[in-house]
Coordinates of C-alpha atoms in Angstrom, one line a residue:
M1 CA -9.0 -4.3 -0.7
S2 CA -10.0 -5.6 2.6
R3 CA -7.8 -8.0 4.6
R4 CA -9.0 -10.1 7.5
P5 CA -7.5 -9.0 10.8
V6 CA -4.7 -11.2 12.1
N7 CA -5.3 -13.2 15.3
P8 CA -2.0 -13.0 17.2
T9 CA -3.0 -15.7 19.5
R10 CA -3.6 -18.2 16.6
R11 CA -0.2 -17.2 15.1
L12 CA 1.6 -17.8 18.3
V13 CA 0.0 -21.2 18.7
G14 CA 0.8 -22.2 15.1
N15 CA 4.4 -20.8 15.3
G16 CA 5.7 -22.5 18.4
G17 CA 4.5 -19.9 20.9
F18 CA 2.7 -20.7 24.1
P19 CA 0.0 -23.2 23.3
L20 CA -3.3 -22.9 25.1
V21 CA -4.7 -26.4 24.7
G22 CA -2.6 -29.5 25.3
A23 CA 0.2 -27.6 26.9
F24 CA 0.1 -29.7 30.1
P25 CA -0.1 -33.4 30.5
S26 CA -3.7 -34.5 31.3
K27 CA -4.8 -37.1 33.8
T28 CA -7.8 -39.2 33.3
R29 CA -9.2 -38.4 36.7
S30 CA -8.1 -34.7 37.1
S31 CA -10.7 -32.6 38.9
P32 CA -12.5 -29.7 37.0
L33 CA -10.9 -27.2 39.4
V34 CA -7.3 -28.3 38.3
S35 CA -8.3 -28.2 34.6
V36 CA -9.7 -24.6 35.0
T37 CA -6.6 -23.6 36.9
L38 CA -4.3 -24.9 34.3
V39 CA -6.2 -23.2 31.5
A40 CA -6.2 -19.9 33.4
L41 CA -2.4 -20.3 33.8
G42 CA -2.0 -20.8 30.1
V43 CA -4.0 -17.7 29.3
F44 CA -1.9 -15.7 31.9
L45 CA 1.3 -16.9 30.2
I46 CA 0.1 -15.9 26.8
V47 CA -1.0 -12.4 28.0
G48 CA 2.4 -12.0 29.8
Y49 CA 4.2 -12.9 26.5
L50 CA 2.3 -10.5 24.4
Y51 CA 3.0 -7.6 26.6
S52 CA 6.6 -8.4 27.1
G53 CA 9.1 -6.7 24.8
T54 CA 9.3 -9.5 22.2
G55 CA 5.6 -10.1 22.2
K56 CA 4.6 -6.5 21.7
K57 CA 7.1 -6.2 18.8
D58 CA 5.6 -9.2 17.2
I59 CA 2.1 -7.8 17.4
V60 CA 3.1 -4.5 15.8
S61 CA 4.8 -6.2 12.9
R62 CA 1.7 -8.3 12.4
M63 CA -0.6 -5.4 12.4
E64 CA 1.7 -3.5 10.0
G65 CA 1.7 -6.7 7.8
E66 CA -1.7 -6.0 6.6
F67 CA -2.0 -2.7 4.5
S68 CA -3.4 -1.1 1.5
G69 CA -1.6 1.7 -0.1
T70 CA -4.7 2.6 -2.1
L71 CA -6.7 3.1 1.1
E72 CA -3.9 5.1 2.5
L73 CA -3.9 7.3 -0.6
Q74 CA -7.7 8.0 -0.3
K75 CA -7.1 9.0 3.3
A76 CA -4.2 11.3 2.2
I77 CA -5.9 13.1 -0.7
P78 CA -6.8 16.3 1.4
L79 CA -3.1 16.3 2.6
L80 CA -1.9 15.9 -1.0
K81 CA -4.1 18.9 -2.0
K82 CA -2.4 21.0 0.7
A83 CA 1.0 19.8 -0.5
Y84 CA 0.6 20.2 -4.2
G85 CA -2.1 22.9 -4.5
D86 CA -2.6 23.7 -8.2
G87 CA -0.4 20.8 -9.0
M88 CA -3.4 18.6 -8.6
H89 CA -5.5 19.9 -11.4
K90 CA -4.7 17.0 -13.7
V91 CA -4.1 13.7 -11.9
L92 CA -3.4 10.2 -13.0
H93 CA -3.7 7.3 -10.5
V94 CA -2.0 4.0 -11.3
G95 CA -2.9 1.0 -9.2
P96 CA -5.6 -1.4 -8.2
D97 CA -9.0 -0.1 -7.2
T98 CA -8.3 3.0 -9.4
C99 CA -12.0 3.5 -9.9
S100 CA -12.5 4.3 -6.3
V101 CA -9.6 6.6 -6.2
V102 CA -10.6 8.4 -9.4
S103 CA -14.1 8.9 -8.1
K104 CA -12.9 10.4 -4.9
L105 CA -10.4 12.7 -6.8
L106 CA -13.2 13.9 -9.1
K107 CA -15.1 15.2 -6.1
E108 CA -12.2 17.5 -5.3
E109 CA -12.6 21.1 -6.4
D110 CA -10.7 22.0 -9.6
T111 CA -9.3 18.4 -10.0
E112 CA -9.6 16.3 -13.1
A113 CA -8.6 12.7 -12.8
W114 CA -7.9 9.6 -14.8
G115 CA -6.9 6.1 -13.8
V116 CA -4.9 3.1 -14.9
E117 CA -5.9 -0.3 -13.5
P118 CA -2.8 -2.6 -13.9
Y119 CA -4.9 -5.8 -13.5
D120 CA -8.3 -7.0 -14.8
L121 CA -11.3 -5.3 -13.4
E122 CA -13.3 -8.0 -11.6
D123 CA -16.8 -7.5 -10.2
A124 CA -16.7 -3.8 -11.4
D125 CA -19.7 -1.8 -10.2
S126 CA -21.8 0.5 -12.5
N127 CA -19.7 3.5 -11.6
C128 CA -16.5 1.8 -12.5
K129 CA -17.9 0.5 -15.8
S130 CA -19.1 4.1 -16.6
L131 CA -15.6 5.4 -15.9
V132 CA -14.2 2.8 -18.3
R133 CA -16.8 3.5 -21.0
K134 CA -15.9 7.2 -20.9
G135 CA -12.2 6.5 -21.2
I136 CA -11.4 8.0 -17.8
V137 CA -10.2 4.6 -16.5
R138 CA -8.1 2.2 -18.6
V139 CA -6.9 -1.3 -18.0
A140 CA -3.2 -1.4 -19.0
D141 CA -0.2 -3.5 -18.2
I142 CA 2.3 -0.9 -16.6
K143 CA 5.3 -3.0 -17.7
F144 CA 4.8 -1.5 -21.1
P145 CA 4.4 2.1 -22.3
L146 CA 1.3 3.9 -21.0
P147 CA -1.3 5.0 -23.5
Y148 CA -0.8 8.8 -22.8
R149 CA 1.4 11.5 -24.3
S150 CA 4.3 13.0 -22.5
Q151 CA 3.4 15.5 -19.7
S152 CA -0.2 14.7 -19.9
F153 CA -0.7 15.0 -16.2
S154 CA 0.5 17.5 -13.6
L155 CA 0.7 14.8 -11.0
V156 CA 0.9 11.0 -11.1
I157 CA 0.1 8.9 -8.1
V158 CA 1.0 5.3 -7.8
S159 CA -0.3 2.8 -5.1
D160 CA -0.1 -0.9 -4.6
A161 CA 1.5 -1.5 -8.1
L162 CA 5.3 -1.1 -7.9
D163 CA 5.7 -3.7 -5.1
Y164 CA 4.9 -6.4 -7.6
L165 CA 7.5 -5.4 -10.2
S166 CA 11.0 -6.7 -10.4
P167 CA 13.9 -4.2 -10.8
K168 CA 14.0 -5.3 -14.5
Y169 CA 10.4 -3.9 -15.0
L170 CA 10.8 -1.0 -12.5
N171 CA 13.6 0.3 -14.8
K172 CA 11.0 0.7 -17.5
T173 CA 7.8 1.6 -15.5
L174 CA 9.2 4.4 -13.3
P175 CA 10.7 6.4 -16.2
E176 CA 7.4 5.9 -18.1
L177 CA 5.5 7.3 -15.1
A178 CA 7.9 10.3 -15.1
R179 CA 7.3 10.8 -18.8
V180 CA 3.6 11.3 -18.5
A181 CA 4.0 13.6 -15.5
S182 CA 4.7 17.3 -16.1
D183 CA 5.5 18.1 -12.4
S184 CA 5.5 15.4 -9.7
I185 CA 5.1 11.7 -8.8
V186 CA 3.8 10.4 -5.5
I187 CA 4.4 6.7 -4.7
F188 CA 2.6 4.8 -1.9
T189 CA 4.6 1.5 -1.2
G190 CA 4.9 -1.0 1.6
F191 CA 7.4 -1.3 4.4
P192 CA 9.7 -4.3 4.5
G193 CA 8.0 -7.1 6.3
Q194 CA 4.5 -6.1 5.2
Q195 CA 2.4 -8.5 3.1
R196 CA 0.1 -7.2 0.4
A197 CA -1.1 -10.2 -1.7
R198 CA -3.1 -13.1 -0.5
V199 CA -2.3 -16.5 -2.0
T200 CA -5.5 -16.3 -4.1
E201 CA -4.1 -13.0 -5.6
L202 CA -0.9 -14.5 -6.8
S203 CA -2.4 -15.6 -10.1
K204 CA -3.7 -12.0 -10.6
F205 CA -0.5 -10.2 -9.7
G206 CA 1.9 -12.8 -11.2
R207 CA 4.2 -12.7 -8.2
P208 CA 4.1 -12.0 -4.5
A209 CA 4.7 -8.4 -3.4
K210 CA 8.2 -7.5 -2.5
M211 CA 8.5 -4.7 0.0
R212 CA 11.7 -2.7 -0.2
S213 CA 13.4 -0.4 2.3
Q214 CA 13.5 3.4 2.0
S215 CA 17.2 3.3 1.3
W216 CA 16.6 0.8 -1.5
W217 CA 14.1 3.0 -3.2
V218 CA 16.2 6.2 -2.7
R219 CA 19.2 4.5 -4.4
F220 CA 16.9 3.3 -7.2
F221 CA 15.5 6.8 -7.8
V222 CA 19.0 8.1 -8.0
Q223 CA 20.0 5.3 -10.4
I224 CA 17.2 6.2 -12.9
G225 CA 17.6 10.0 -12.5
L226 CA 14.6 10.9 -10.4
E227 CA 14.9 13.5 -7.7
V228 CA 13.1 13.8 -4.4
N229 CA 10.6 16.7 -4.4
E230 CA 11.7 18.1 -1.1
A231 CA 9.3 21.0 -1.1
A232 CA 6.2 18.9 -1.6
A233 CA 7.4 16.3 0.9
K234 CA 7.9 19.0 3.5
K235 CA 4.4 20.4 3.0
F236 CA 2.9 17.0 3.1
D237 CA 4.7 16.1 6.3
Q238 CA 3.6 19.5 7.9
A239 CA 0.0 18.8 6.8
S240 CA 0.2 15.2 8.2
T241 CA 1.5 16.4 11.5
K242 CA -1.2 19.0 11.8
E243 CA -3.9 16.4 11.1
S244 CA -2.2 13.7 13.3
Y245 CA -2.1 11.5 10.2
K246 CA 0.5 8.7 10.1
P247 CA 0.5 6.5 7.0
S248 CA 0.9 2.8 7.4
C249 CA 3.1 2.7 4.3
Q250 CA 5.9 4.6 2.7
V251 CA 5.1 7.7 0.8
F252 CA 7.7 9.1 -1.7
H253 CA 7.5 12.5 -3.4
L254 CA 9.5 12.8 -6.7
K255 CA 10.0 15.3 -9.4
S256 CA 9.4 14.3 -13.0
F257 CA 12.0 14.5 -15.7
H258 CA 10.6 17.7 -17.1

């Protein structure tokens, strides 16, 4: 899903930063030279603020505020192949835009892929409709049991889905994801402070996304009995470093219950 880029200048103006227009009292007979000078001064102050310590931090957080775990996943597929090797021969993706993810996974050598779209498919293209007709992609509410047998997939990958679930439903959904995975689970989720859903999407997702910290997730994994897949995580990090890849979201590697 695409997001419009944030304009830091507009944010600063709207949030009590340095205004560009109307910041200085005007006089009915002020000369054009004075007006130009004042405007230039306003621009100079804004630029100086943005490149100061506080301004730079604000820009970074706003840039990180727009993200897509599903897009990050698609970028990371070659790295996941290096980390999991033969463990990616049967993959289930769970999350929005699963048709695009499944289509990309199917292009990988020796990889079979299926997908679960947690929300209604809107404006699906012909390729996506074909995947649905073939039963490769299904629309299913992940707050309820998944329509698959235990250990149906060697690897389950989740993106942009868990951030919308409350702990009540996470307690049901994550064990269910582990049930259908024979080996591993990979989760792409946002950093605290990031924003995933637009106002127009709230009716689709039911609630705004809640981005949780790494420590919160780790405690939650321990609580429900999921262990970190340290070997896969190490290989993924090594491959990421080699390719100079730095995800804009959190990536967790977990072992299944089996």
